[in-house]
C-alpha positions in Angstrom: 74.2 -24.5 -3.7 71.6 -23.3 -6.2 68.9 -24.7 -3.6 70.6 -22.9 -1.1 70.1 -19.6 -2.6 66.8 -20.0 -3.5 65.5 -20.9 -0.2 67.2 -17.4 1.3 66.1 -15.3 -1.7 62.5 -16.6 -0.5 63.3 -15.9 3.1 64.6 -12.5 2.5 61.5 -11.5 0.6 59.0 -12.9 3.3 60.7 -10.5 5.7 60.5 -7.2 3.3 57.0 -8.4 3.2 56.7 -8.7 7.0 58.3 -5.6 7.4 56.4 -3.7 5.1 53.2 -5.0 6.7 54.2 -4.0 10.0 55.3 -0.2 8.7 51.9 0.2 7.0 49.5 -1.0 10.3 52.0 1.4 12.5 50.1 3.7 14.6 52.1 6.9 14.1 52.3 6.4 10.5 50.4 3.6 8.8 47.8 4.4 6.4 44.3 4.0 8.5 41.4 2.3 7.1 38.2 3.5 7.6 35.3 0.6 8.5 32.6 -0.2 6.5 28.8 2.1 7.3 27.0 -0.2 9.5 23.5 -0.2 8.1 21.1 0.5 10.3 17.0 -0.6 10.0 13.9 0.5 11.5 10.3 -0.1 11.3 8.4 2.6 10.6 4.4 3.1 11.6 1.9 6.0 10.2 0.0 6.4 13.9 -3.4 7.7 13.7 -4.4 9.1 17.2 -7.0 9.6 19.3 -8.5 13.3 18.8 -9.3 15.6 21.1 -12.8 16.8 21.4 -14.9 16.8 18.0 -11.1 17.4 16.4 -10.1 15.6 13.6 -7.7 12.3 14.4 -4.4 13.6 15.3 -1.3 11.5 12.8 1.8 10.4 13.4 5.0 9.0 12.1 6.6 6.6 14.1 9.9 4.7 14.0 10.1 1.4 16.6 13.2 0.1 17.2 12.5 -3.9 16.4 9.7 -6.2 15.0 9.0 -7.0 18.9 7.9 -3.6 19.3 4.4 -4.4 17.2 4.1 -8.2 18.7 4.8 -7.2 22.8 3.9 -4.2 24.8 1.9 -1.1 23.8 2.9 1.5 20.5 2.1 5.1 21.7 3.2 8.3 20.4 3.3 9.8 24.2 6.5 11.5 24.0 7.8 10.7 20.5 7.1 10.8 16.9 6.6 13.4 14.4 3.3 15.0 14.7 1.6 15.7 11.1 -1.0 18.0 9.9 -4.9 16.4 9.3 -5.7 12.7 8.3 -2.8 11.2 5.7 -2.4 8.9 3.9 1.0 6.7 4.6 2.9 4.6 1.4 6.7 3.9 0.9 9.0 3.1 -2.1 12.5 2.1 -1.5 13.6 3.0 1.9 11.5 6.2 1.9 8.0 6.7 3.8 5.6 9.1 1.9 2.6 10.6 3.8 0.3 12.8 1.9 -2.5 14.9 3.6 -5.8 14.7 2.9 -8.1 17.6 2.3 -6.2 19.5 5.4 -2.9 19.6 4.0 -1.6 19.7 0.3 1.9 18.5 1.2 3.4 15.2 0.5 6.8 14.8 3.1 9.2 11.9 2.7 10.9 10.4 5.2 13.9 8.6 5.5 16.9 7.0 8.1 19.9 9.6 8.3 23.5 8.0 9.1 22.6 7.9 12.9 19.3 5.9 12.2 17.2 8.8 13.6 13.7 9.4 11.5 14.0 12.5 9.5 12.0 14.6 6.6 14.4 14.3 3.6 12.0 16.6 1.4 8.7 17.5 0.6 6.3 18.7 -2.0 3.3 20.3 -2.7 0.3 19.3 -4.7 -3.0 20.5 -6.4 -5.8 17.8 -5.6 -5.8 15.3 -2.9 -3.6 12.5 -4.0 -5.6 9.8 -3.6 -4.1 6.2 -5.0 -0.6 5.2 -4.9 2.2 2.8 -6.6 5.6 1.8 -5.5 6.9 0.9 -9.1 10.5 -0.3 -8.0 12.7 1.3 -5.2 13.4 4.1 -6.8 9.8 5.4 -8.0 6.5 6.2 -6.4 4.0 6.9 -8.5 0.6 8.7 -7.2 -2.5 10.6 -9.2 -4.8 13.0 -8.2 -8.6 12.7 -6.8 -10.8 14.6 -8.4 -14.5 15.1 -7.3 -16.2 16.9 -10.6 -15.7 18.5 -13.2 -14.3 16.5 -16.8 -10.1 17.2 -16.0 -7.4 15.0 -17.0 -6.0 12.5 -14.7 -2.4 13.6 -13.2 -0.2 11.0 -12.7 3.0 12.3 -10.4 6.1 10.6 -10.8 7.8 11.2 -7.5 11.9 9.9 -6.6 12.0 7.7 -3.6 15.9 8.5 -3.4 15.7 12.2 -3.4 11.7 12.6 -2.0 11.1 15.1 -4.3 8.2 15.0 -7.4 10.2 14.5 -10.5 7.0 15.3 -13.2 3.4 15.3 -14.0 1.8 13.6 -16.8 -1.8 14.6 -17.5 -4.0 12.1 -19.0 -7.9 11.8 -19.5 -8.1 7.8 -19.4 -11.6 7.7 -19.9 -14.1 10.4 -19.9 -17.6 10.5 -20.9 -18.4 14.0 -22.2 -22.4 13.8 -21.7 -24.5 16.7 -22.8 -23.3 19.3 -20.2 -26.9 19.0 -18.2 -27.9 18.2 -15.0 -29.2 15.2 -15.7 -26.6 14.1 -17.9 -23.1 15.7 -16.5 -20.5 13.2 -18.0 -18.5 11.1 -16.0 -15.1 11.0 -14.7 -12.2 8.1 -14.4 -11.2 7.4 -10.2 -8.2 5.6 -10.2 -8.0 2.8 -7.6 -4.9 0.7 -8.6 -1.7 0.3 -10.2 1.0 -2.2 -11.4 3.5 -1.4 -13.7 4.5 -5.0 -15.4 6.4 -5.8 -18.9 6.8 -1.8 -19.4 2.7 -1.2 -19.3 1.0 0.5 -16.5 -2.6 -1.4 -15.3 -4.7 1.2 -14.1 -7.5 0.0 -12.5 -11.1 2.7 -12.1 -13.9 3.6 -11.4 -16.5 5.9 -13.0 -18.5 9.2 -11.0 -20.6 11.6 -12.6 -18.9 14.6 -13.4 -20.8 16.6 -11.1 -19.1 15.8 -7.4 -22.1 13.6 -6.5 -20.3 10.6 -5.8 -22.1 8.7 -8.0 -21.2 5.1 -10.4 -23.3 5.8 -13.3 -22.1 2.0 -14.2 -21.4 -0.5 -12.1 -21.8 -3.4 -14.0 -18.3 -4.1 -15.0 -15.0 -3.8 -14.3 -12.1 -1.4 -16.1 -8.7 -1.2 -16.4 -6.5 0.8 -18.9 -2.9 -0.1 -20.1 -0.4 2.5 -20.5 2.7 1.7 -22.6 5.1 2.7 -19.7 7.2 5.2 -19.6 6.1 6.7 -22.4 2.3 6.6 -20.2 0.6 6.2 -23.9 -2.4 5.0 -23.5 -3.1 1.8 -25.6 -6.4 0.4 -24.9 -9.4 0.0 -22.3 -10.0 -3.2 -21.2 -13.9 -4.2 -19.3 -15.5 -7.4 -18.0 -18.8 -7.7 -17.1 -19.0 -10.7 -15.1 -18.5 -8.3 -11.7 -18.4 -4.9 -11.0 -15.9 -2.0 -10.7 -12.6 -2.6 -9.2 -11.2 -1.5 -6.1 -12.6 0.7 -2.7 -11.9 4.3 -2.1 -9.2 4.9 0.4 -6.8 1.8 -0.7 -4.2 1.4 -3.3 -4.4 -2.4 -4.2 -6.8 -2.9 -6.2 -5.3 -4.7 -8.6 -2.0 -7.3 -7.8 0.5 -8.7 -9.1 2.0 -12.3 -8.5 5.4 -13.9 -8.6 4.7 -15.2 -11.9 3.2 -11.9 -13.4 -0.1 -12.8 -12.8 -2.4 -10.0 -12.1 -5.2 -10.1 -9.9 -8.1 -7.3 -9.4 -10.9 -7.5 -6.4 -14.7 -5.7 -7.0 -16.8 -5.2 -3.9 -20.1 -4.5 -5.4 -20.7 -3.7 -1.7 -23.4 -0.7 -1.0 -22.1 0.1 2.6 -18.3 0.2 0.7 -19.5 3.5 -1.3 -21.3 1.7 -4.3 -24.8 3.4 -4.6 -26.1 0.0 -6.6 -24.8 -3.4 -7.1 -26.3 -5.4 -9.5 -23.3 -7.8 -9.9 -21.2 -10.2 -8.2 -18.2 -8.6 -6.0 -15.7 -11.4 -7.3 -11.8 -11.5 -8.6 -10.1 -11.1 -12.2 -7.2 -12.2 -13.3 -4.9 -10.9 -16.5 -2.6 -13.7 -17.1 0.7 -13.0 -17.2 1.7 -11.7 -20.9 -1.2 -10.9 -21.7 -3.3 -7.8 -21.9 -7.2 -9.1 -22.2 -8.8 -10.1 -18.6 -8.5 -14.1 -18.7 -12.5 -15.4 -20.2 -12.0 -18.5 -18.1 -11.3 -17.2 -14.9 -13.7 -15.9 -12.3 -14.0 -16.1 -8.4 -17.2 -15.3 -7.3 -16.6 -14.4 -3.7 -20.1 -14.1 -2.7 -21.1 -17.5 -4.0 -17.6 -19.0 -2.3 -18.1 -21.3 0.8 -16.9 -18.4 4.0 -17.1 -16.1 1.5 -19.3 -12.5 1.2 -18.7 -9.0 -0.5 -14.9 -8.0 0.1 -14.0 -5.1 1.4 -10.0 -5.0 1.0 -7.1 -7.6 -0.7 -3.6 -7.3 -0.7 -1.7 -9.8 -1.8 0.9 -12.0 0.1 3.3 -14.8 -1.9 2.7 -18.2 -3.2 -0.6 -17.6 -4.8 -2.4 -16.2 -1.6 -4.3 -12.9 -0.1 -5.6 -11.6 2.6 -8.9 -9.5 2.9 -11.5 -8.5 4.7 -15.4 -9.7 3.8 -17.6 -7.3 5.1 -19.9 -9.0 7.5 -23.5 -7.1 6.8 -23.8 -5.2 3.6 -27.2 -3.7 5.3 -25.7 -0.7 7.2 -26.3 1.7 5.0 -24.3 3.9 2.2 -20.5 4.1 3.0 -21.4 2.6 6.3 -18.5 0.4 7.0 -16.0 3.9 6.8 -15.9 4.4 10.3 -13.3 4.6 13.0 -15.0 1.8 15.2 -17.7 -1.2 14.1 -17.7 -4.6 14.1 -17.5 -4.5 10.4 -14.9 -6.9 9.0 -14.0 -10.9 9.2 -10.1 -11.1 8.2 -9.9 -14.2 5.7 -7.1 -15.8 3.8 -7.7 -16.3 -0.2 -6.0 -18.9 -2.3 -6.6 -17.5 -5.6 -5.6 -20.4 -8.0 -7.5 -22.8 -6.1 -10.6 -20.6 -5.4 -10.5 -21.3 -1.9 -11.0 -18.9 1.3 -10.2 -19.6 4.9 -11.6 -17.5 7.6 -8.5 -16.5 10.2 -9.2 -17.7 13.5 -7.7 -15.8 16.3 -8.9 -12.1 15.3 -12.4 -10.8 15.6 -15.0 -8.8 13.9 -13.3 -5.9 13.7 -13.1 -2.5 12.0 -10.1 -0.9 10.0 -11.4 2.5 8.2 -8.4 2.6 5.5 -5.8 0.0 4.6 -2.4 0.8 3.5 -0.5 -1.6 2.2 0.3 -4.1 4.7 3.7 -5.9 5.9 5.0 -9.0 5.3 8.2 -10.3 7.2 9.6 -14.2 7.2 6.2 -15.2 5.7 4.0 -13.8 8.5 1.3 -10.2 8.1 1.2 -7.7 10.6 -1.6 -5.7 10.2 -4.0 -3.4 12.6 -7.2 -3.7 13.6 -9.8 -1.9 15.7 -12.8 -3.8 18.1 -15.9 -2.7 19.8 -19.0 -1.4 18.7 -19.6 1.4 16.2 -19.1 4.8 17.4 -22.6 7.0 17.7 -22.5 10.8 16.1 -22.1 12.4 19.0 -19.2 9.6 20.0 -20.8 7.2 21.7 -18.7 3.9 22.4 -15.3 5.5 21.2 -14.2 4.3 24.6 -15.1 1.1 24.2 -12.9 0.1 21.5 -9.4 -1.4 21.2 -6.5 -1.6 18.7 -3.7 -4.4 18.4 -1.4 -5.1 15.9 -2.6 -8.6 14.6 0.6 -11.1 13.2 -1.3 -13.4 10.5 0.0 -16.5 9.5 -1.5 -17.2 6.1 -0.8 -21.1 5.7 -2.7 -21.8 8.7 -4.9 -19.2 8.6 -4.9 -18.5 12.4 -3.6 -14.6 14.0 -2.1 -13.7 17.1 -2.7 -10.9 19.0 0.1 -8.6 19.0 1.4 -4.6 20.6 -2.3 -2.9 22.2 -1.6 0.5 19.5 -3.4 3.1 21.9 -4.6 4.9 19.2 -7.5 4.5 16.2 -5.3 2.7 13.9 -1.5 1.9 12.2 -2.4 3.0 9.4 0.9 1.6 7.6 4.1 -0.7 8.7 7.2 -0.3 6.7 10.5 -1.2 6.9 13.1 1.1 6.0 17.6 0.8 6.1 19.5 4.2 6.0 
């Protein structure tokens, strides 16, 4: 009898329990559950356009509405986008996309997804100087400091929030600045920051020295410098050289200096006249700062120039599993600065394994030109990256017509790139991707 019970005590409570389930998921006066946000991704492009006339290039930003948008088909801003003011400069941190003017505007505007997925400016900033180099330390930080042309003035690092797109602080500091005599023939020189990496709570600044008096000028290019900040504090705790190449980094990029999986860091020096050195008397080669330490490592050196498909680089940017991908500037002969242009056949693309000191040129992309590289994407192991053909443009804009942009999809283990989305414009002069 005892069993008895028991099995209708159970049955009685599975059908309160059936009951009360049915009550609560009632229409009319169930509690309603709200579904979960679906998340929505784009990929985001900074679009540099054609100008009009002797204008400046017009910019962009873009939001495409899948990956197949830069491998098929043509990327144009006919119609859409969000026209900018002058030539920027395009970076992200996070699911924010930062673009900065340069020299035309002094406003830094952060973009982000809104619920819908639609593109939108979630704040912006103005600044002093040009910012010029730039940092994503984690998701939540971007980190950028100013360009300054003359004059002995502190460096001035901004600390910007990724989540909120607004500047958070400014920490002055004068890294390292020759004083001189205050002449004309000896004006001092100034610090020009050309990479970052923040790694074991110390900040690797990588730079290059100019005279003090806006001439553009390396008064030494016979080694390479990096100062280490205690981070966040941004302490400085020692200078660190090696003369076995030159200075580190190009003007225009922000990766001079990378870091690997295993903490590794890696810096890249051109030595490369037509790259905006005005002498070269050493090697343009790669560092490495083992990871741990703080000393350049004594028994590493890549001589690039020496290397079998090798030559003076141009631009690095690291991509997993101990590999990068540059550009080796084809003739060094062109004169000063003379691979900055729109349009040239100015570049072979190549892939770098730097632990085994090895370099591949990539076979399905051309000589080519790309003025200023942002950082570049990576997606399921493959780059996508943009590039411009045809012959240099003349000063009164001869050939401009003649040229051609495509996104190029670069698979580094094989070395080889396919041609991807004809970008009528100059260049894509960044690809992010970005979730709201």
């Amino acid at each position: 009898m005892k069993t008895i019970q028991r099995i209708k005590n159970v049955i009685l409570l599975l059908a309160i329990i059936t009951l009360t389930i049915s009550c609560n998921s009632d229409d009319n006066g169930g509690t309603i559950i709200d579904p979960e946000p679906t998340t929505i991704s784009k990929y985001v492009v900074g679009f540099q356009a054609f100008p009009v006339g002797q204008a400046s290039p017009a910019e962009y930003i873009l939001d495409l509405p899948s990956l197949e948008s830069l491998t098929t088909g043509e990327i144009s801003v006919e119609g859409q986008g969000i026209p900018l003011r002058g030539w920027r400069f395009f970076h992200s941190a996070g699911n924010t996309v930062f673009t900065a003017g340069y020299s035309d505007d002094d406003k830094c505007i952060a973009y982000q997804l809104d619920e819908n997925g639609a593109l939108t400016e979630k704040a912006n900033f103005a600044f002093q100087s040009t910012l010029d180099n730039y940092a994503a330390l984690d998701d939540d930080t971007l980190l950028a400091v100013e360009l300054t042309y003359g004059g002995l003035s502190d460096k001035r690092f901004h600390f910007i929030n990724a989540k909120t797109g607004l500047l958070e602080k400014i920490v002055e500091h004068p890294i390292d600045i020759d004083m001189g005599s205050g002449t004309v023939e000896d004006p001092g020189s100034i610090p020009w920051v050309t990479g970052m990496i923040l790694r074991d709570n110390k900040l690797f600044v990588s730079y290059h020295k100019w005279l003090a008096d806006g001439s553009y000028i390396t008064p030494d290019v016979d080694r390479a410098y990096v100062a280490i900040f205690q981070y966040p504090e941004m302490e400085l705790e020692k200078i660190i050289e090696d003369d076995r190449t030159s200075p580190i980094g190009v003007n225009g990029h922000s990766t001079g200096i990378e870091k690997t999986e295993n903490g590794d860091i890696y810096s890249f020096s051109t030595s490369a006249l037509s790259a905006g050195f005005t002498a070269a008397s050493k090697p343009s080669g790669i560092l490495r700062i083992n990871n741990g330490a703080t000393e350049f490592d004594t028994n590493y050196f890549f001589n690039v120039e020496e290397a079998t498909n090798g030559g003076k680089l141009f631009w690095m940017d690291y991509v997993g599993n101990g590999k990068a991908i540059a550009r080796i500037i084809v003739d060094d002969n062109i004169g000063a600065w003379g691979v900055f242009k729109e349009q040239g056949e100015f570049f072979k693309l190549v892939v770098i394994d730097l632990i085994n000191k090895e370099i591949k040129d990539v076979s399905g992309i051309p000589i080519h030109a790309n003025r200023y590289t942002s950082p570049m994407f990576v997606e399921d192991g493959k780059v996508y990256l943009s590039a411009r053909t045809g012959p240099a443009i003349g000063n009164n804009g001869e050939n401009a017509d003649l040229g051609e942009t495509h996104v190029y999809i670069v698979d580094t283990e094989t070395a080889t790139a396919t041609k991807g989305a004809k970008v009528l414009g100059l260049a894509l002069k960044g690809v992010f991707k970005i979730s709201n």
